[in-house]
PDB file of C-alpha atoms in Angstrom:
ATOM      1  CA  UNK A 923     -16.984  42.665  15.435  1.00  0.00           C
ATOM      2  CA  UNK A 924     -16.197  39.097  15.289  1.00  0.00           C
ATOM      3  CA  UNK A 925     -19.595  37.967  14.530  1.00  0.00           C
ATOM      4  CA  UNK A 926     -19.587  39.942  11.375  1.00  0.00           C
ATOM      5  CA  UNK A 927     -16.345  38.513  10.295  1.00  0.00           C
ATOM      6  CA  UNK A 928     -17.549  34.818  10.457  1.00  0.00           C
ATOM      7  CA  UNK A 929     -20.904  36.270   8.918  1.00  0.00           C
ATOM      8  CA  UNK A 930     -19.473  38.426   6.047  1.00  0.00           C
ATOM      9  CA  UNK A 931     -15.978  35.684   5.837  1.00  0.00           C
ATOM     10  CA  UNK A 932     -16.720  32.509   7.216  1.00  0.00           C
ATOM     11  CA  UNK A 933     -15.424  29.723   9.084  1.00  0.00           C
ATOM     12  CA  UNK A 934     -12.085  28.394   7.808  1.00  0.00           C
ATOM     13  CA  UNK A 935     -10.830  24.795   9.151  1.00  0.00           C
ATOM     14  CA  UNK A 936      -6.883  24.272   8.748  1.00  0.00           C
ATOM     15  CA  UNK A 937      -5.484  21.583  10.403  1.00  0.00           C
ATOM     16  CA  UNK A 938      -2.725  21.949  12.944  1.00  0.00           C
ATOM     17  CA  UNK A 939       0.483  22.692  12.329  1.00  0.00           C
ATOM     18  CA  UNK A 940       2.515  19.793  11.765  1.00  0.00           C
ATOM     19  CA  UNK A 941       6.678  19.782  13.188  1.00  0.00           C
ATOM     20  CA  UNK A 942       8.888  19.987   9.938  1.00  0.00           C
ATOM     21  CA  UNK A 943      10.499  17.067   9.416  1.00  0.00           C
ATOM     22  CA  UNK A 944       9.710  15.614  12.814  1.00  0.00           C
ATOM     23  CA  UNK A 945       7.743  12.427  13.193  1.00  0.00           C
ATOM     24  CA  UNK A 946       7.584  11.657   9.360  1.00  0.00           C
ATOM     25  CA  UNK A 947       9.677   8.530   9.443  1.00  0.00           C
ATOM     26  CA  UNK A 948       9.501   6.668   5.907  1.00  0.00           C
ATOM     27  CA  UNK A 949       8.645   2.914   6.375  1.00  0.00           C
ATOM     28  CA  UNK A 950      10.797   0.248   5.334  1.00  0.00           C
ATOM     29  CA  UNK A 951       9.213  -2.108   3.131  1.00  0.00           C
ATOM     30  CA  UNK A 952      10.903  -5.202   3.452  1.00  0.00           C
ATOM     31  CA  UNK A 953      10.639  -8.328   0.220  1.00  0.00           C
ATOM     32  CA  UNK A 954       9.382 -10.860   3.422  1.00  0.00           C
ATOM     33  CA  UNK A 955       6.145  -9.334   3.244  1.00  0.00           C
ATOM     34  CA  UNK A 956       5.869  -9.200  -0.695  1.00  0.00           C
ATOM     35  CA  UNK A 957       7.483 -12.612  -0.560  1.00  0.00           C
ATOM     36  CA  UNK A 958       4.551 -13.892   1.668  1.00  0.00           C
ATOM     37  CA  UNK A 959       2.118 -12.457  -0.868  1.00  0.00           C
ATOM     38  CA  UNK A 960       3.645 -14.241  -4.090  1.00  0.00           C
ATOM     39  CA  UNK A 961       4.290 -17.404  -2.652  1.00  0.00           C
ATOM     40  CA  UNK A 962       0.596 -17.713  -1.408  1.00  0.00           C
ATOM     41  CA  UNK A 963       1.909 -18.200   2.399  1.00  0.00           C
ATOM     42  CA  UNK A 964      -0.174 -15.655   4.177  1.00  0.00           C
ATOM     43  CA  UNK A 965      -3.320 -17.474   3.691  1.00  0.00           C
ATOM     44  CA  UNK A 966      -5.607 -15.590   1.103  1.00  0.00           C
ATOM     45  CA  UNK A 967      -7.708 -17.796  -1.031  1.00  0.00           C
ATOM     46  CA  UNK A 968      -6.596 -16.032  -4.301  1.00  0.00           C
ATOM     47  CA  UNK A 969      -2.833 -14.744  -3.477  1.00  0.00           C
ATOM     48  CA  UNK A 970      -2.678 -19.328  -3.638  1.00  0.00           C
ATOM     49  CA  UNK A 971      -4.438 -19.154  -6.443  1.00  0.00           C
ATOM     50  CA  UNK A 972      -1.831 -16.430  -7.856  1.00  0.00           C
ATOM     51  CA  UNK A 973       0.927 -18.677  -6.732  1.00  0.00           C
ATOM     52  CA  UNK A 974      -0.001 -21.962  -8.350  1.00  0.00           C
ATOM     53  CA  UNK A 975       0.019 -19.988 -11.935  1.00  0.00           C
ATOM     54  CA  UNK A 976       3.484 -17.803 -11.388  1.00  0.00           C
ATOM     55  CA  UNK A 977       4.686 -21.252 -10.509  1.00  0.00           C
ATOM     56  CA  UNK A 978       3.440 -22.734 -13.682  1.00  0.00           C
ATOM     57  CA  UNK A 979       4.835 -19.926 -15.279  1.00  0.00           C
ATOM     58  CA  UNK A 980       8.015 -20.597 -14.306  1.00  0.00           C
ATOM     59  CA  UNK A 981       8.122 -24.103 -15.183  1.00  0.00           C
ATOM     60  CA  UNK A 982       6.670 -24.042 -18.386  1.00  0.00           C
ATOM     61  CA  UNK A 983      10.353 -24.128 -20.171  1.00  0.00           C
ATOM     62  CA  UNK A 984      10.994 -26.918 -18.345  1.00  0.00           C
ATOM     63  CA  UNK A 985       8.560 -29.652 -19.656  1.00  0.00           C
ATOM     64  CA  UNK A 986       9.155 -28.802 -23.331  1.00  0.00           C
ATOM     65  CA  UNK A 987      12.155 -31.226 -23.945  1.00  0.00           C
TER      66      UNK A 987
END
């Protein structure tokens, strides 16, 4: 009987049930990281790059008189 089932209906994969509300903890992003990033600190190549021109961004208004 249950061979005919899985040959007339298939196999159907569900994943597990999960605990509602349980272990789902949001994470906290924090501005260190993000402040790492902009200010080319955590060693990438072109996040220094990106750096360098935000900076020059910034100071543009600052040269003009």
């Amino acid at each position: 009987m249950d061979i005919e089932k899985v040959l007339t209906d298939g196999i159907v994969f569900r994943g597990g049930k999960s605990p509602s509300g349980k272990g789902k903890e949001e994470k906290v992003k924090t501005k260190a990281k993000k402040k790492a990033y902009i200010t080319g600190q955590h060693g990438s190549g072109a996040a220094k790059m990106k750096a360098e021109y935000r900076r020059r961004r910034a100071n543009r208004h600052k040269n003009g008189k």
